[in-house]
Short mmCIF file of C-alpha atoms and ligand atoms in Angstrom, two decimals:
data_model
loop_
_atom_site.label_atom_id
_atom_site.label_comp_id
_atom_site.label_asym_id
_atom_site.label_seq_id
_atom_site.Cartn_x
_atom_site.Cartn_y
_atom_site.Cartn_z
CA MET Y 142 -9.54 321.41 76.39
CA VAL Y 143 -11.09 323.97 74.08
CA ASP Y 144 -12.81 326.93 75.77
CA GLN Y 145 -16.54 327.07 75.17
CA HIS Y 146 -17.63 330.59 74.23
CA ARG Y 147 -21.34 330.40 73.43
CA PHE Y 148 -24.09 328.82 75.50
CA LEU Y 149 -27.17 328.35 73.37
CA LEU Y 150 -30.67 327.15 74.13
CA LYS Y 151 -32.77 325.27 71.59
CA GLU Y 152 -35.90 327.00 70.32
CA SER Y 153 -37.85 324.33 72.20
CA GLU Y 154 -36.18 325.45 75.44
CA LEU Y 155 -37.51 329.00 75.16
CA PRO Y 156 -39.10 329.87 78.53
CA THR Y 157 -42.89 330.22 78.28
CA VAL Y 158 -43.53 332.49 81.29
CA TRP Y 159 -42.57 335.99 82.34
CA TYR Y 160 -41.55 336.61 85.96
CA ASN Y 161 -43.36 339.26 88.02
CA ILE Y 162 -41.13 340.36 90.93
CA VAL Y 163 -43.93 342.23 92.75
CA PRO Y 164 -45.19 339.36 94.99
CA ASP Y 165 -41.59 338.61 96.04
CA LEU Y 166 -40.71 342.15 97.15
CA PRO Y 167 -40.09 342.85 100.87
CA HIS Y 168 -43.21 345.04 100.84
CA PRO Y 169 -45.72 346.01 98.14
CA PRO Y 170 -44.87 348.98 95.89
CA GLU Y 171 -46.77 352.24 96.51
CA PRO Y 172 -49.52 352.83 93.93
CA PRO Y 173 -49.33 355.38 91.10
CA LEU Y 174 -51.34 358.53 91.94
CA HIS Y 175 -53.84 360.36 89.75
CA PRO Y 176 -52.26 363.63 88.50
CA ALA Y 177 -55.27 365.77 89.53
CA THR Y 178 -56.71 364.11 92.65
CA ARG Y 179 -53.46 362.58 94.00
CA GLU Y 180 -55.52 359.49 94.87
CA PRO Y 181 -54.31 356.03 93.75
CA VAL Y 182 -55.15 355.61 90.05
CA LYS Y 183 -58.03 353.30 89.19
CA PRO Y 184 -57.93 351.01 86.15
CA GLU Y 185 -60.55 353.21 84.42
CA ASP Y 186 -58.21 356.24 84.77
CA LEU Y 187 -55.66 354.44 82.60
CA ALA Y 188 -58.17 353.18 80.02
CA PRO Y 189 -57.77 356.18 77.66
CA ILE Y 190 -54.08 355.36 77.15
CA PHE Y 191 -53.57 351.62 77.78
CA PRO Y 192 -55.50 348.48 76.76
CA GLU Y 193 -57.19 346.53 79.56
CA SER Y 194 -54.85 343.51 79.34
CA LEU Y 195 -51.80 345.68 80.05
CA ILE Y 196 -53.59 347.64 82.80
CA ALA Y 197 -54.29 344.27 84.45
CA GLN Y 198 -50.65 343.16 84.05
CA GLU Y 199 -49.43 346.45 85.53
CA ALA Y 200 -51.08 345.55 88.84
CA SER Y 201 -50.85 341.77 88.65
CA PRO Y 202 -50.20 339.89 91.92
CA GLN Y 203 -49.27 336.69 90.01
CA GLN Y 204 -45.64 335.55 90.24
CA PHE Y 205 -45.51 334.02 86.73
CA ILE Y 206 -47.52 335.04 83.67
CA ASP Y 207 -47.89 332.81 80.61
CA ILE Y 208 -46.46 334.27 77.40
CA PRO Y 209 -49.15 334.12 74.67
CA GLY Y 210 -48.43 331.73 71.79
CA GLU Y 211 -48.42 334.49 69.16
CA VAL Y 212 -45.82 336.39 71.18
CA LEU Y 213 -43.67 333.26 71.55
CA ASP Y 214 -43.91 332.71 67.77
CA LEU Y 215 -42.46 336.18 67.18
CA TYR Y 216 -39.85 335.78 69.93
CA ARG Y 217 -38.58 332.76 67.95
CA LEU Y 218 -37.40 335.13 65.19
CA TRP Y 219 -34.41 335.94 67.46
CA ARG Y 220 -34.86 334.11 70.79
CA PRO Y 221 -33.38 332.40 72.70
CA THR Y 222 -30.52 334.88 72.49
CA PRO Y 223 -26.96 333.65 73.10
CA LEU Y 224 -25.06 333.78 76.38
CA LEU Y 225 -21.33 334.25 75.81
CA ARG Y 226 -18.29 333.85 78.00
CA ALA Y 227 -15.92 336.78 77.43
CA HIS Y 228 -12.69 334.73 77.46
CA ARG Y 229 -10.74 337.25 75.42
CA LEU Y 230 -11.79 340.19 77.61
CA GLU Y 231 -10.86 338.17 80.72
CA ARG Y 232 -7.40 337.45 79.32
CA HIS Y 233 -6.93 341.10 78.32
CA LEU Y 234 -7.76 342.18 81.88
CA LYS Y 235 -5.67 339.32 83.34
CA THR Y 236 -8.60 338.74 85.65
CA PRO Y 237 -9.47 335.55 87.50
CA ALA Y 238 -13.15 336.63 87.20
CA ARG Y 239 -15.36 334.73 84.78
CA ILE Y 240 -17.33 337.20 82.66
CA TYR Y 241 -20.55 336.25 80.83
CA TYR Y 242 -22.82 338.40 78.70
CA LYS Y 243 -26.34 337.95 77.45
CA TYR Y 244 -26.43 339.36 73.93
CA GLU Y 245 -29.72 341.10 73.09
CA GLY Y 246 -28.25 342.81 70.02
CA VAL Y 247 -29.31 339.84 67.85
CA SER Y 248 -32.96 341.00 67.69
CA PRO Y 249 -34.10 342.52 64.38
CA ALA Y 250 -34.17 346.01 65.92
CA GLY Y 251 -30.76 345.45 67.53
CA SER Y 252 -31.70 345.61 71.23
CA HIS Y 253 -33.82 344.05 73.98
CA LYS Y 254 -36.73 346.39 73.23
CA PRO Y 255 -38.68 344.09 70.87
CA ASN Y 256 -39.26 341.75 73.86
CA THR Y 257 -41.89 344.14 75.18
CA ALA Y 258 -42.82 345.80 71.86
CA VAL Y 259 -44.14 342.51 70.48
CA ALA Y 260 -46.05 341.78 73.69
CA GLN Y 261 -47.58 345.28 73.83
CA ALA Y 262 -48.62 345.23 70.17
CA PHE Y 263 -50.19 341.79 70.71
CA TYR Y 264 -52.30 342.87 73.73
CA ASN Y 265 -53.32 346.12 72.04
CA ARG Y 266 -54.56 344.34 68.95
CA LYS Y 267 -56.36 341.77 71.10
CA ASP Y 268 -58.15 344.59 72.97
CA GLY Y 269 -59.18 346.43 69.79
CA THR Y 270 -56.52 349.16 69.42
CA ARG Y 271 -55.83 350.18 65.80
CA ARG Y 272 -53.03 352.71 66.26
CA LEU Y 273 -50.23 353.16 68.81
CA THR Y 274 -48.33 356.33 69.66
CA THR Y 275 -45.03 356.46 71.48
CA GLU Y 276 -41.88 358.45 72.13
CA THR Y 277 -38.35 357.40 71.35
CA GLY Y 278 -34.95 358.67 72.45
CA ALA Y 279 -32.14 357.17 70.43
CA GLY Y 280 -34.70 355.45 68.20
CA GLN Y 281 -34.23 351.98 69.66
CA TRP Y 282 -37.72 351.86 71.16
CA GLY Y 283 -39.38 353.45 68.14
CA SER Y 284 -37.79 350.92 65.81
CA ALA Y 285 -38.83 348.00 68.04
CA LEU Y 286 -42.42 349.23 68.30
CA THR Y 287 -42.85 350.04 64.60
CA MET Y 288 -41.69 346.51 63.77
CA ALA Y 289 -44.05 344.96 66.32
CA CYS Y 290 -46.99 347.11 65.17
CA HIS Y 291 -46.33 346.08 61.59
CA PHE Y 292 -46.45 342.39 62.56
CA PHE Y 293 -49.86 342.90 64.21
CA GLY Y 294 -51.32 345.27 61.60
CA LEU Y 295 -51.36 348.38 63.84
CA GLU Y 296 -50.44 351.89 62.77
CA CYS Y 297 -47.52 353.40 64.71
CA CYS Y 298 -46.78 357.09 65.31
CA VAL Y 299 -43.45 357.94 66.95
CA TYR Y 300 -42.35 361.20 68.61
CA MET Y 301 -38.56 361.17 68.42
CA VAL Y 302 -36.46 363.39 70.71
CA ARG Y 303 -35.17 366.20 68.48
CA VAL Y 304 -31.46 365.74 69.23
CA SER Y 305 -31.62 362.07 68.25
CA PHE Y 306 -33.81 362.79 65.20
CA ASP Y 307 -30.97 365.01 63.96
CA GLN Y 308 -28.07 362.77 65.09
CA LYS Y 309 -29.53 359.38 64.10
CA PRO Y 310 -31.24 359.50 60.70
CA TYR Y 311 -30.83 355.76 60.14
CA ARG Y 312 -33.04 354.90 63.11
CA ARG Y 313 -35.73 357.09 61.56
CA VAL Y 314 -35.33 355.21 58.29
CA MET Y 315 -35.65 351.88 60.13
CA MET Y 316 -38.91 353.05 61.67
CA GLN Y 317 -40.19 354.18 58.28
CA THR Y 318 -39.10 350.85 56.73
CA TRP Y 319 -41.37 349.12 59.24
CA GLY Y 320 -44.19 351.49 58.29
CA GLY Y 321 -43.98 353.95 61.20
CA LYS Y 322 -44.71 357.69 61.06
CA VAL Y 323 -41.93 359.65 62.77
CA PHE Y 324 -42.01 363.26 64.06
CA PRO Y 325 -39.20 365.20 65.76
CA SER Y 326 -40.28 366.24 69.27
CA PRO Y 327 -41.17 368.91 70.30
CA SER Y 328 -43.51 369.06 67.28
CA GLU Y 329 -46.39 371.20 66.09
CA ASN Y 330 -48.75 368.17 66.25
CA THR Y 331 -49.68 368.70 69.88
CA GLN Y 332 -50.39 371.49 72.33
CA ALA Y 333 -47.59 370.19 74.59
CA GLY Y 334 -45.12 370.45 71.69
CA LYS Y 335 -46.34 373.90 70.62
CA ASP Y 336 -46.01 375.24 74.19
CA ILE Y 337 -42.38 374.12 74.42
CA LEU Y 338 -41.53 375.47 70.94
CA ALA Y 339 -43.04 378.84 71.82
CA LYS Y 340 -40.67 379.14 74.79
CA HIS Y 341 -37.67 377.26 73.38
CA PRO Y 342 -37.67 377.21 69.56
CA ASP Y 343 -34.29 375.40 69.56
CA SER Y 344 -35.29 372.79 72.16
CA LEU Y 345 -33.23 369.58 71.89
CA GLY Y 346 -36.28 367.79 73.20
CA SER Y 347 -36.37 365.20 75.95
CA LEU Y 348 -38.12 361.94 76.61
CA GLY Y 349 -40.39 363.80 79.05
CA ILE Y 350 -41.59 366.16 76.30
CA ALA Y 351 -41.98 363.38 73.75
CA ILE Y 352 -44.05 361.34 76.22
CA SER Y 353 -46.40 364.32 76.72
CA GLU Y 354 -46.86 364.57 72.96
CA ALA Y 355 -47.44 360.86 72.44
CA ILE Y 356 -50.02 360.71 75.25
CA GLU Y 357 -51.86 363.81 74.04
CA ASP Y 358 -52.01 362.36 70.52
CA ALA Y 359 -53.30 358.98 71.78
CA VAL Y 360 -56.02 360.58 73.90
CA LYS Y 361 -57.17 362.89 71.07
CA THR Y 362 -57.14 360.30 68.25
CA PRO Y 363 -59.88 357.64 68.04
CA ASP Y 364 -58.85 353.97 68.53
CA SER Y 365 -55.35 355.08 69.53
CA LYS Y 366 -53.46 354.01 72.63
CA TYR Y 367 -50.07 354.93 73.98
CA SER Y 368 -47.13 352.60 74.49
CA LEU Y 369 -44.11 353.05 76.77
CA GLY Y 370 -40.81 351.24 76.18
CA SER Y 371 -39.53 351.16 79.77
CA VAL Y 372 -40.29 352.19 83.38
CA LEU Y 373 -43.71 350.53 83.88
CA ASN Y 374 -44.21 347.19 85.64
CA HIS Y 375 -45.60 345.42 82.57
CA VAL Y 376 -42.61 346.49 80.46
CA LEU Y 377 -40.12 345.16 83.02
CA LEU Y 378 -42.22 341.98 83.22
CA HIS Y 379 -41.93 341.33 79.46
CA GLN Y 380 -38.16 341.75 79.61
CA THR Y 381 -37.72 338.97 82.18
CA ILE Y 382 -37.55 336.48 79.31
CA ILE Y 383 -33.87 337.59 79.21
CA GLY Y 384 -33.09 336.53 82.77
CA GLU Y 385 -35.17 333.34 82.56
CA GLU Y 386 -33.08 332.24 79.57
CA ALA Y 387 -29.86 333.33 81.27
CA LEU Y 388 -30.61 331.23 84.37
CA LEU Y 389 -30.79 328.12 82.15
CA GLN Y 390 -27.68 329.14 80.20
CA MET Y 391 -25.55 329.80 83.30
CA LYS Y 392 -26.43 326.30 84.44
CA GLN Y 393 -25.42 324.99 81.01
CA ALA Y 394 -22.09 326.82 81.46
CA GLY Y 395 -21.59 324.87 84.68
CA GLU Y 396 -21.94 327.93 86.89
CA ASP Y 397 -23.83 328.37 90.10
CA LEU Y 398 -25.67 331.71 90.34
CA PRO Y 399 -23.36 334.64 89.44
CA ASP Y 400 -21.77 336.85 92.12
CA VAL Y 401 -22.53 340.05 90.24
CA VAL Y 402 -25.26 340.92 87.70
CA VAL Y 403 -24.83 344.18 85.76
CA GLY Y 404 -27.01 346.22 83.44
CA CYS Y 405 -27.23 349.81 82.26
CA VAL Y 406 -30.32 351.77 83.27
CA GLY Y 407 -32.33 354.34 81.33
CA GLY Y 408 -35.84 353.60 82.54
CA GLY Y 409 -34.60 350.28 83.89
CA SER Y 410 -36.12 347.61 81.64
CA ASN Y 411 -33.07 345.74 80.33
CA PHE Y 412 -31.47 345.72 83.77
CA ALA Y 413 -34.72 344.39 85.28
CA GLY Y 414 -35.10 341.87 82.49
CA LEU Y 415 -31.80 340.22 83.29
CA ALA Y 416 -31.60 340.89 87.03
CA PHE Y 417 -35.13 340.18 88.34
CA PRO Y 418 -35.06 336.38 87.87
CA PHE Y 419 -31.65 336.36 89.62
CA LEU Y 420 -32.95 338.63 92.39
CA ARG Y 421 -35.76 336.10 92.89
CA GLU Y 422 -33.07 333.52 93.70
CA LYS Y 423 -31.33 336.06 95.96
CA MET Y 424 -34.54 336.91 97.84
CA ALA Y 425 -35.23 333.16 98.22
CA GLY Y 426 -31.90 333.01 100.08
CA LYS Y 427 -30.04 330.97 97.45
CA LYS Y 428 -27.16 333.41 96.95
CA MET Y 429 -26.11 336.84 98.22
CA LEU Y 430 -25.50 338.05 94.69
CA ARG Y 431 -25.05 341.75 93.89
CA ALA Y 432 -26.93 343.53 91.13
CA ILE Y 433 -25.43 346.77 89.79
CA ALA Y 434 -27.41 349.34 87.77
CA VAL Y 435 -25.21 351.68 85.71
CA GLU Y 436 -26.11 355.17 84.50
CA PRO Y 437 -24.37 358.25 83.01
CA THR Y 438 -23.12 361.06 85.28
CA ALA Y 439 -25.08 363.37 82.94
CA CYS Y 440 -28.40 361.78 83.95
CA PRO Y 441 -27.70 360.17 87.36
CA THR Y 442 -31.21 359.20 88.41
CA LEU Y 443 -30.39 356.55 91.02
CA THR Y 444 -27.09 358.00 92.24
CA GLY Y 445 -28.12 361.69 92.21
CA GLY Y 446 -31.92 361.82 92.19
CA GLU Y 447 -34.50 362.05 94.96
CA TYR Y 448 -36.87 359.24 95.95
CA ARG Y 449 -40.33 360.80 95.74
CA TYR Y 450 -43.55 360.91 93.73
CA ASP Y 451 -43.02 362.60 90.36
CA PHE Y 452 -44.60 362.83 86.94
CA GLY Y 453 -43.37 360.73 84.04
CA ASP Y 454 -43.59 363.63 81.60
CA VAL Y 455 -43.02 367.36 81.30
CA ALA Y 456 -46.67 368.38 80.83
CA GLU Y 457 -47.71 366.61 84.09
CA THR Y 458 -50.25 364.41 82.33
CA THR Y 459 -49.04 360.99 83.52
CA PRO Y 460 -49.85 359.44 86.89
CA LEU Y 461 -47.34 360.27 89.62
CA LEU Y 462 -44.92 357.43 90.26
CA LEU Y 463 -42.87 356.87 93.41
CA MET Y 464 -39.35 356.68 92.02
CA TYR Y 465 -35.88 358.16 91.94
CA THR Y 466 -36.15 361.30 89.83
CA LEU Y 467 -34.14 364.30 88.70
CA GLY Y 468 -37.41 366.24 88.34
CA HIS Y 469 -39.88 365.89 85.47
CA ASP Y 470 -38.71 369.16 83.88
CA PHE Y 471 -35.09 367.92 83.75
CA ILE Y 472 -33.64 368.21 80.25
CA PRO Y 473 -30.40 366.26 80.10
CA PRO Y 474 -27.43 367.49 78.07
CA GLY Y 475 -27.11 365.89 74.61
CA ILE Y 476 -25.08 362.91 75.75
CA HIS Y 477 -24.36 360.13 73.29
CA ALA Y 478 -26.29 357.37 75.03
CA GLY Y 479 -29.72 358.64 74.01
CA GLY Y 480 -31.47 355.70 75.69
CA LEU Y 481 -30.21 356.76 79.12
CA ARG Y 482 -31.62 360.30 79.11
CA TYR Y 483 -34.81 359.76 81.13
CA HIS Y 484 -35.34 361.84 84.31
CA GLY Y 485 -36.99 359.03 86.27
CA MET Y 486 -36.47 355.36 87.03
CA ALA Y 487 -38.80 352.37 87.06
CA PRO Y 488 -40.67 352.33 90.41
CA LEU Y 489 -39.74 348.65 90.91
CA ILE Y 490 -36.03 349.37 90.45
CA SER Y 491 -36.31 352.49 92.58
CA LEU Y 492 -37.86 350.43 95.39
CA LEU Y 493 -35.14 347.77 95.14
CA HIS Y 494 -32.49 350.49 95.33
CA LYS Y 495 -34.21 352.17 98.29
CA GLU Y 496 -34.28 348.77 100.03
CA GLU Y 497 -30.58 348.27 99.19
CA LEU Y 498 -31.28 345.08 97.27
CA ILE Y 499 -29.41 346.54 94.28
CA GLU Y 500 -26.51 349.00 93.85
CA ALA Y 501 -26.01 351.87 91.42
CA ARG Y 502 -23.00 353.50 89.73
CA ALA Y 503 -22.58 356.51 87.41
CA PHE Y 504 -19.81 357.00 84.85
CA GLN Y 505 -18.54 359.76 82.55
CA GLN Y 506 -19.13 359.15 78.86
CA ALA Y 507 -15.42 359.21 77.90
CA ALA Y 508 -14.66 356.39 80.37
CA VAL Y 509 -17.67 354.51 79.03
CA PHE Y 510 -16.48 354.72 75.41
CA GLU Y 511 -12.96 353.74 76.46
CA SER Y 512 -14.48 350.52 77.82
CA ALA Y 513 -16.52 350.07 74.65
CA LEU Y 514 -13.31 350.15 72.61
CA VAL Y 515 -11.69 347.57 74.90
CA PHE Y 516 -14.74 345.35 74.42
CA ALA Y 517 -14.75 345.80 70.63
CA GLY Y 518 -11.04 345.04 70.57
CA THR Y 519 -11.39 341.80 72.54
CA GLU Y 520 -14.88 340.37 71.96
CA GLY Y 521 -15.46 342.06 68.60
CA ILE Y 522 -18.92 343.49 69.21
CA ILE Y 523 -19.35 347.26 68.88
CA VAL Y 524 -21.81 347.78 71.71
CA ALA Y 525 -24.55 350.41 71.96
CA PRO Y 526 -23.38 353.44 73.99
CA GLU Y 527 -26.03 352.54 76.60
CA ALA Y 528 -24.69 349.00 76.96
CA ALA Y 529 -21.15 350.39 77.15
CA HIS Y 530 -22.07 351.72 80.62
CA ALA Y 531 -22.56 348.13 81.75
CA VAL Y 532 -19.26 347.14 80.11
CA LYS Y 533 -17.45 349.88 82.06
CA ALA Y 534 -18.86 348.61 85.38
CA VAL Y 535 -17.97 345.01 84.46
CA ILE Y 536 -14.38 345.95 83.63
CA ASP Y 537 -14.10 347.77 86.97
CA GLU Y 538 -15.43 344.73 88.85
CA ALA Y 539 -13.14 342.37 86.93
CA GLU Y 540 -10.13 344.59 87.63
CA LYS Y 541 -10.93 344.47 91.33
CA CYS Y 542 -10.72 340.67 91.00
CA THR Y 543 -7.38 341.04 89.21
CA ALA Y 544 -6.11 342.94 92.25
CA SER Y 545 -7.68 340.69 94.90
CA GLY Y 546 -7.36 337.34 93.12
CA GLU Y 547 -11.07 336.59 93.64
CA GLU Y 548 -12.67 334.31 91.02
CA LYS Y 549 -16.00 336.09 90.84
CA VAL Y 550 -18.63 335.24 88.26
CA ILE Y 551 -19.91 338.38 86.56
CA LEU Y 552 -22.92 338.40 84.24
CA PHE Y 553 -24.07 341.42 82.28
CA ASN Y 554 -26.72 342.40 79.82
CA LEU Y 555 -25.33 343.50 76.48
CA SER Y 556 -28.58 345.28 75.70
CA GLY Y 557 -27.86 346.17 72.08
CA HIS Y 558 -25.33 346.64 69.31
CA GLY Y 559 -23.98 350.05 68.36
CA TYR Y 560 -23.91 349.79 64.57
CA LEU Y 561 -26.36 352.67 64.27
CA ASP Y 562 -24.51 354.71 66.92
CA LEU Y 563 -21.23 355.08 65.08
CA GLY Y 564 -21.66 358.87 65.10
CA ALA Y 565 -21.05 358.78 68.85
CA TYR Y 566 -17.98 356.55 68.38
CA ASP Y 567 -16.80 358.99 65.71
CA ILE Y 568 -16.96 361.91 68.16
CA TYR Y 569 -15.21 359.92 70.91
CA ILE Y 570 -12.43 358.67 68.64
CA ASN Y 571 -11.87 361.73 66.46
CA GLU Y 572 -12.84 364.68 68.67
CA GLY Y 573 -13.04 363.49 72.27
CA LEU Y 574 -15.98 363.72 74.63
CA PRO Y 575 -16.27 366.37 77.35
CA GLU Y 576 -17.08 365.62 80.99
CA VAL Y 577 -20.78 366.05 81.68
CA ASN Y 578 -22.20 366.23 85.17
CA HIS Y 579 -25.72 366.80 86.36
CA GLN Y 580 -26.15 370.20 88.06
CA SER Y 581 -28.77 369.99 90.75
C1 LIG P 720 -33.34 351.83 75.42
C2 LIG P 720 -32.07 351.18 75.67
C3 LIG P 720 -31.52 351.12 76.97
C4 LIG P 720 -32.12 351.83 78.16
O1 LIG P 720 -33.44 351.48 78.47
P1 LIG P 720 -33.79 350.55 79.68
O2 LIG P 720 -35.28 350.55 79.75
O3 LIG P 720 -33.16 351.09 80.91
O4 LIG P 720 -33.28 349.20 79.34
C5 LIG P 720 -30.35 350.44 77.15
N1 LIG P 720 -29.71 349.83 76.13
C6 LIG P 720 -30.19 349.86 74.88
C7 LIG P 720 -29.43 349.19 73.79
C8 LIG P 720 -31.40 350.53 74.61
O5 LIG P 720 -31.87 350.55 73.38
#
């Protein structure tokens, strides 16, 4: 019998709803608080930065939300994405575990991020927005949003974390190809940027600073709104298309629900996108599956942060969110997984971790790249450094099965390819990466 490697859905089998985990949680999440009054934010407080459709989704009590037709039409450019069985990695590890991965690197921007970018651009245009501002770390989010804005005829202005702006020129060029305007952050465009530059002229930047700049710009510029690529409930919601597809594909592969679901976490959206539909099955009592969120030791939000209300940005302009946080003034070292440099974590993921419904792990970047090379050498794909964190955790789990003889089913989110991150591979292969730990 020939091994089947790829489990594909037809375009006509594309799921047509997103899954909202909120009504299924053990208790409701605590509300975001207004930065000045510390009272729960009202929809009108968010109106200067988000369109009304997304404000409504952010607080939706509905378990399933229909995906608009225009969004589905754009999803069809790359969705459904493939589910693959990693036979060659399994054989390399001599593991009895069965390893599957959902490959989001096939999107035009190379990651899962267009799943929400397209949805956010759609709702903004519908509600009358003409221009979106945002921040980007490694450039993955900025490239996804500039593409989505272009499809819907919106202008897009991106504040890109300085260290990535310098390290990743090709992401900037992608954004410009899709018509985006890109500024290194901190920049002179905003008061928030100027304040940082006055104190730290050589600032590497951080997502927290870039968010402050993007919000300030959106509030000051007519017909502009702000867009966030992770963390918020509506962003995690849009990503659940990944897990809804994967549920169908695991069935196609003849599997019951997996034993372990793995994803890397920056703000938490790709992990949520894959894991939430499976956690729904877990919370319904169908299987005691484990979900593992993986982060870098340099920015260990879940494994080293505190669970408390904190700001999403450095300038303290965002609502306060109850989440695991390293502190909103945390500036992570210039690690090579730019997408995992955020100080906070999605409130929904934070709550699940607090309730012990999910687990978290942190790894050193050298160990992460070692795993990425094993994956490239067996499955062929050069994974994004962010996704390599998930690969490292998967290899660890599979090796435990090698030792114990357990035939576990492991599913992970391969959130993006690393073809625009070869600079980081270059440093790992030709120079070596130092240990980086968070100092609290
Ligand atoms: C942005 C990014 C991440 C981290 O963001 P999440 O919101 O936690 O998913 C992970 N992988 C890739 C490829 C990314 O581009």
